[in-house]
Amino acid sequence: MIDPAIVIIVLYIAAAFCLLGKKIRKGNDVVALLAIGFALLAVVLNYFYLPLWISVPGVFGFAFTINGYTNLIALIATFIGFLVVVYSVKYIEHRGSSYSLFVLLTIGSLIGMAYSWNLFWVFLFAEVATITSTFLIAHHLKSPSFEGGLKYLSIQIFASLFVVVGLGFIYQEALASGYSGIGAFSIDFLLSSGLLTGFIGKFSLFLIFLGFLVKVPSFPIHTWLPDASTVAPASISTLLHAMMIKVAGMPAFLILLLFHSLFVSINFWLVICSLGILTMLICVIIAFAQNDLKRLLAFDSVSQMGYVILGMGIGGLAISFYDITTDPVWLVVAAGGITAGLFHLLNHSLFKSVLFFSAGAIEHETGTRDINQLGGLLQAMPKTGYVMLIGSLAIAGVPLLNGFISKWMVYNACISAGQPVFALIAIFTSALTLAVFLRILCSVFLGNSPGTFEGVHAAPRSMFTPSLLLAIGCILFGVFPQIAILFLILPATTVLLPVAITPPANPLFWVSLDLFLLGTLLIIGLIIGYLLYRIKWGATPSEAEDKTMPFTGGTLKDPYLKVEEARPASTVFSYPFRSLLNGVRRSHTGLVNMYILWFVLFAVLMLSLLIVGWI
């Protein structure tokens, strides 16, 4: 076992070394790789101490806990962080030592958040990560970068005020009961002492929940993520989506589930589930209207977090039913929902990193992110096209890839909890996600090149290798999901359950999926589609003077319009949602005060429901 405090100190020292060695770029890259590699090795070694619950008295007064949940969150931070550092070697060509400095400080702070079992230290590490990541967002030192960084920082700091007030109420309660010091914020102490059983305790935890919920993100308090991701380098966009919104956002649900006895309300958890549904549906529709590749991926990333919120919400809903009825069946349902949410959290880190790394490679080689200006890149960048195809199919929930398994688990959790409508909306959202990524694949990689990218070549190996490893992970966890569920997800799920339950002998028990039947239906569908394609039905080519541009090619007189020549305009995808998108566009003004107003209105609504007792 390696003390998490040692890992954090090593990363901070490496960051300081990068600042001192600002004239030795290769040396900084080596130091960063060694430091984050050591952190990844430490997290992996700590897994060998599971399922024991170990409290580690760290140096400098830190106190960390190693369990299934903290190790899972730390693993996401270190693994994706390692790949970000590797990817940045060639991607960030013009940079000073400050880039490595802030990357290592951000990753180290996120690891501190992951292992901290004290609300004060969770908050402190979150603020350090927020500040350091702001500098990374503004890395290009241009007006849009500064604007995106300031928006991000303003919204995060404003949300942190809710956490500060909540921590202040908790400390006031601790002082009234004769406790003082940072130890009063320990999660174990708060759970065992019963300090927060009154309304003030519930109110303070709810404030902390709202403060961390901004980092998840969810509708309507999601607006900071697309703005920040669009202006940041692709490596930092990956860091934001694969690490920040998971490591920094998950304390919101950690608090609710660990202190479940304070939130025994069916209405409350239905609100959380509805929040997940709105997030996934509205944001995937907004993604249709985006022409900027990274901005499109950002809105879809928010949509995918809706699945995580829904899974965790179903888990909390089932726990509430268990607290009310004491029926152990609800524990199984709760375990299914939490397992589904955490599994999709892990899967999202994989396929979203693939997509952002690929988008960065495309921008690096072509100099643009505009989908309408791209096309025909499959011939010039075949490897990037293939890994992006895997990531796109995975995020859309296509069978035999990891996104399908975790989404199917979310559907089953909804049905098991008696909420089939949520499952239907989630399935519909998955279909829309597939349409979004079909647009990307067709517009960016298929068709003819506009003629401005004649000299485009494959991305450097250091940029392609991280994408390849992540794509292999998408396939591995799709074909053998029991590897992730048994060794990574179930240990984390048991930490969040109110009562320990015996995991099923078959980890796919909560998936409730007959893979043989599914595979058979998939093969039959492919065979039928191939037969329909081969049968001519006596059709003859129709005469026309000019070629048209249908989605799948055409059958006009020679020269026929081939599939690779078809480049549909983006309006084909966004037209059905034009009226809705026009309404949403008025709320996305780009003004930070408007975004803060959305958060205030959301917070007031939730707090009002809490005060009147509805939740």
mmCIF file of C-alpha atoms in Angstrom, residues 255-406:
data_model
loop_
_atom_site.group_PDB
_atom_site.id
_atom_site.type_symbol
_atom_site.label_atom_id
_atom_site.label_comp_id
_atom_site.label_asym_id
_atom_site.label_seq_id
_atom_site.Cartn_x
_atom_site.Cartn_y
_atom_site.Cartn_z
ATOM 1 C CA ILE A 255 -23.071 12.847 0.376
ATOM 2 C CA LEU A 256 -26.664 11.983 -0.503
ATOM 3 C CA LEU A 257 -26.120 8.220 -0.485
ATOM 4 C CA LEU A 258 -23.975 8.024 2.641
ATOM 5 C CA PHE A 259 -26.414 10.245 4.561
ATOM 6 C CA HIS A 260 -29.442 8.499 3.049
ATOM 7 C CA SER A 261 -31.324 8.558 6.344
ATOM 8 C CA LEU A 262 -31.666 12.341 5.992
ATOM 9 C CA PHE A 263 -33.122 12.112 2.484
ATOM 10 C CA VAL A 264 -35.745 9.393 2.806
ATOM 11 C CA SER A 265 -38.095 10.983 0.306
ATOM 12 C CA ILE A 266 -39.480 9.403 -2.830
ATOM 13 C CA ASN A 267 -40.215 12.848 -4.293
ATOM 14 C CA PHE A 268 -36.628 13.986 -3.804
ATOM 15 C CA TRP A 269 -35.129 11.061 -5.674
ATOM 16 C CA LEU A 270 -37.731 11.330 -8.425
ATOM 17 C CA VAL A 271 -36.568 14.942 -8.858
ATOM 18 C CA ILE A 272 -32.967 13.702 -9.163
ATOM 19 C CA CYS A 273 -33.988 11.075 -11.730
ATOM 20 C CA SER A 274 -35.966 13.673 -13.678
ATOM 21 C CA LEU A 275 -32.918 15.930 -13.601
ATOM 22 C CA GLY A 276 -30.931 13.148 -15.261
ATOM 23 C CA ILE A 277 -33.622 12.634 -17.901
ATOM 24 C CA LEU A 278 -33.807 16.340 -18.753
ATOM 25 C CA THR A 279 -30.024 16.567 -18.894
ATOM 26 C CA MET A 280 -29.586 13.670 -21.309
ATOM 27 C CA LEU A 281 -32.468 14.601 -23.620
ATOM 28 C CA ILE A 282 -32.137 18.380 -23.914
ATOM 29 C CA CYS A 283 -28.354 18.445 -24.235
ATOM 30 C CA VAL A 284 -28.229 15.783 -26.951
ATOM 31 C CA ILE A 285 -30.744 17.848 -28.944
ATOM 32 C CA ILE A 286 -28.591 20.947 -28.474
ATOM 33 C CA ALA A 287 -25.630 18.928 -29.755
ATOM 34 C CA PHE A 288 -27.418 18.606 -33.117
ATOM 35 C CA ALA A 289 -27.069 22.343 -33.729
ATOM 36 C CA GLN A 290 -23.318 22.520 -33.102
ATOM 37 C CA ASN A 291 -20.868 22.877 -35.976
ATOM 38 C CA ASP A 292 -17.807 23.138 -33.748
ATOM 39 C CA LEU A 293 -16.594 19.569 -33.211
ATOM 40 C CA LYS A 294 -15.393 20.073 -29.640
ATOM 41 C CA ARG A 295 -18.502 22.024 -28.636
ATOM 42 C CA LEU A 296 -20.678 19.246 -30.032
ATOM 43 C CA LEU A 297 -18.728 16.675 -27.999
ATOM 44 C CA ALA A 298 -19.079 18.875 -24.906
ATOM 45 C CA PHE A 299 -22.872 19.063 -25.099
ATOM 46 C CA ASP A 300 -23.054 15.334 -25.724
ATOM 47 C CA SER A 301 -20.811 14.806 -22.698
ATOM 48 C CA VAL A 302 -23.342 16.648 -20.541
ATOM 49 C CA SER A 303 -26.038 14.438 -22.044
ATOM 50 C CA GLN A 304 -24.114 11.297 -21.107
ATOM 51 C CA MET A 305 -23.775 12.483 -17.524
ATOM 52 C CA GLY A 306 -27.567 12.366 -17.456
ATOM 53 C CA TYR A 307 -27.265 8.559 -17.517
ATOM 54 C CA VAL A 308 -24.960 8.698 -14.504
ATOM 55 C CA ILE A 309 -27.359 10.974 -12.628
ATOM 56 C CA LEU A 310 -30.280 8.700 -13.530
ATOM 57 C CA GLY A 311 -28.454 5.574 -12.369
ATOM 58 C CA MET A 312 -27.419 7.149 -9.059
ATOM 59 C CA GLY A 313 -30.929 8.578 -8.662
ATOM 60 C CA ILE A 314 -32.501 5.147 -9.127
ATOM 61 C CA GLY A 315 -30.077 3.824 -6.519
ATOM 62 C CA GLY A 316 -31.126 6.508 -4.043
ATOM 63 C CA LEU A 317 -34.803 5.942 -4.848
ATOM 64 C CA ALA A 318 -34.472 2.232 -4.095
ATOM 65 C CA ILE A 319 -32.597 2.970 -0.856
ATOM 66 C CA SER A 320 -35.467 5.218 0.201
ATOM 67 C CA PHE A 321 -37.921 2.389 -0.494
ATOM 68 C CA TYR A 322 -35.685 0.094 1.583
ATOM 69 C CA ASP A 323 -35.605 2.587 4.476
ATOM 70 C CA ILE A 324 -39.407 2.776 4.362
ATOM 71 C CA THR A 325 -40.247 -0.914 3.837
ATOM 72 C CA THR A 326 -37.078 -2.734 5.036
ATOM 73 C CA ASP A 327 -37.614 -5.081 2.090
ATOM 74 C CA PRO A 328 -34.145 -6.425 1.068
ATOM 75 C CA VAL A 329 -35.260 -6.645 -2.568
ATOM 76 C CA TRP A 330 -34.871 -2.878 -2.760
ATOM 77 C CA LEU A 331 -31.212 -3.244 -1.792
ATOM 78 C CA VAL A 332 -30.668 -5.310 -4.930
ATOM 79 C CA VAL A 333 -32.436 -2.660 -7.001
ATOM 80 C CA ALA A 334 -30.327 0.042 -5.355
ATOM 81 C CA ALA A 335 -27.153 -1.901 -6.075
ATOM 82 C CA GLY A 336 -28.221 -2.250 -9.701
ATOM 83 C CA GLY A 337 -28.811 1.485 -10.098
ATOM 84 C CA ILE A 338 -25.578 2.555 -8.399
ATOM 85 C CA THR A 339 -23.581 -0.077 -10.296
ATOM 86 C CA ALA A 340 -25.085 1.145 -13.579
ATOM 87 C CA GLY A 341 -24.310 4.785 -12.779
ATOM 88 C CA LEU A 342 -20.721 4.097 -11.726
ATOM 89 C CA PHE A 343 -20.119 1.793 -14.703
ATOM 90 C CA HIS A 344 -21.323 4.448 -17.123
ATOM 91 C CA LEU A 345 -19.124 6.949 -15.279
ATOM 92 C CA LEU A 346 -16.121 4.722 -15.997
ATOM 93 C CA ASN A 347 -17.201 4.028 -19.582
ATOM 94 C CA HIS A 348 -17.752 7.715 -20.265
ATOM 95 C CA SER A 349 -14.157 8.367 -19.233
ATOM 96 C CA LEU A 350 -13.023 5.884 -21.883
ATOM 97 C CA PHE A 351 -15.080 6.732 -24.952
ATOM 98 C CA LYS A 352 -15.252 10.472 -24.341
ATOM 99 C CA SER A 353 -11.461 10.578 -24.033
ATOM 100 C CA VAL A 354 -11.216 8.719 -27.344
ATOM 101 C CA LEU A 355 -13.447 11.307 -28.992
ATOM 102 C CA PHE A 356 -11.690 14.380 -27.591
ATOM 103 C CA PHE A 357 -8.229 12.981 -28.357
ATOM 104 C CA SER A 358 -9.393 12.278 -31.913
ATOM 105 C CA ALA A 359 -10.923 15.754 -32.221
ATOM 106 C CA GLY A 360 -7.629 17.218 -31.055
ATOM 107 C CA ALA A 361 -5.740 15.187 -33.655
ATOM 108 C CA ILE A 362 -8.099 16.448 -36.380
ATOM 109 C CA GLU A 363 -7.658 20.060 -35.299
ATOM 110 C CA HIS A 364 -3.892 19.562 -34.981
ATOM 111 C CA GLU A 365 -3.605 18.357 -38.586
ATOM 112 C CA THR A 366 -6.274 20.454 -40.335
ATOM 113 C CA GLY A 367 -6.294 23.624 -38.241
ATOM 114 C CA THR A 368 -10.094 23.707 -37.936
ATOM 115 C CA ARG A 369 -12.902 22.259 -35.808
ATOM 116 C CA ASP A 370 -15.753 23.293 -38.115
ATOM 117 C CA ILE A 371 -17.568 20.132 -39.198
ATOM 118 C CA ASN A 372 -18.872 21.797 -42.366
ATOM 119 C CA GLN A 373 -15.318 22.564 -43.502
ATOM 120 C CA LEU A 374 -14.068 19.015 -42.947
ATOM 121 C CA GLY A 375 -14.599 15.919 -45.045
ATOM 122 C CA GLY A 376 -12.838 12.965 -46.620
ATOM 123 C CA LEU A 377 -10.322 12.611 -43.775
ATOM 124 C CA LEU A 378 -10.592 8.826 -43.630
ATOM 125 C CA GLN A 379 -8.011 8.452 -46.389
ATOM 126 C CA ALA A 380 -5.578 10.884 -44.798
ATOM 127 C CA MET A 381 -6.164 9.873 -41.156
ATOM 128 C CA PRO A 382 -7.500 6.283 -41.262
ATOM 129 C CA LYS A 383 -6.325 5.304 -37.771
ATOM 130 C CA THR A 384 -7.979 8.331 -36.184
ATOM 131 C CA GLY A 385 -11.149 7.588 -38.154
ATOM 132 C CA TYR A 386 -11.310 3.998 -36.946
ATOM 133 C CA VAL A 387 -10.759 4.779 -33.255
ATOM 134 C CA MET A 388 -13.290 7.606 -33.485
ATOM 135 C CA LEU A 389 -15.731 5.126 -35.039
ATOM 136 C CA ILE A 390 -15.272 2.838 -32.029
ATOM 137 C CA GLY A 391 -15.733 5.726 -29.598
ATOM 138 C CA SER A 392 -18.809 6.967 -31.455
ATOM 139 C CA LEU A 393 -20.481 3.556 -31.495
ATOM 140 C CA ALA A 394 -19.606 3.038 -27.835
ATOM 141 C CA ILE A 395 -21.111 6.329 -26.679
ATOM 142 C CA ALA A 396 -24.211 5.647 -28.797
ATOM 143 C CA GLY A 397 -24.766 2.348 -26.985
ATOM 144 C CA VAL A 398 -24.161 -0.044 -29.869
ATOM 145 C CA PRO A 399 -23.996 -3.708 -28.700
ATOM 146 C CA LEU A 400 -20.655 -5.369 -27.982
ATOM 147 C CA LEU A 401 -19.175 -2.064 -26.803
ATOM 148 C CA ASN A 402 -18.982 -0.795 -23.232
ATOM 149 C CA GLY A 403 -21.529 2.003 -23.561
ATOM 150 C CA PHE A 404 -24.238 -0.496 -24.459
ATOM 151 C CA ILE A 405 -23.719 -2.553 -21.292
ATOM 152 C CA SER A 406 -23.833 0.373 -18.870
#
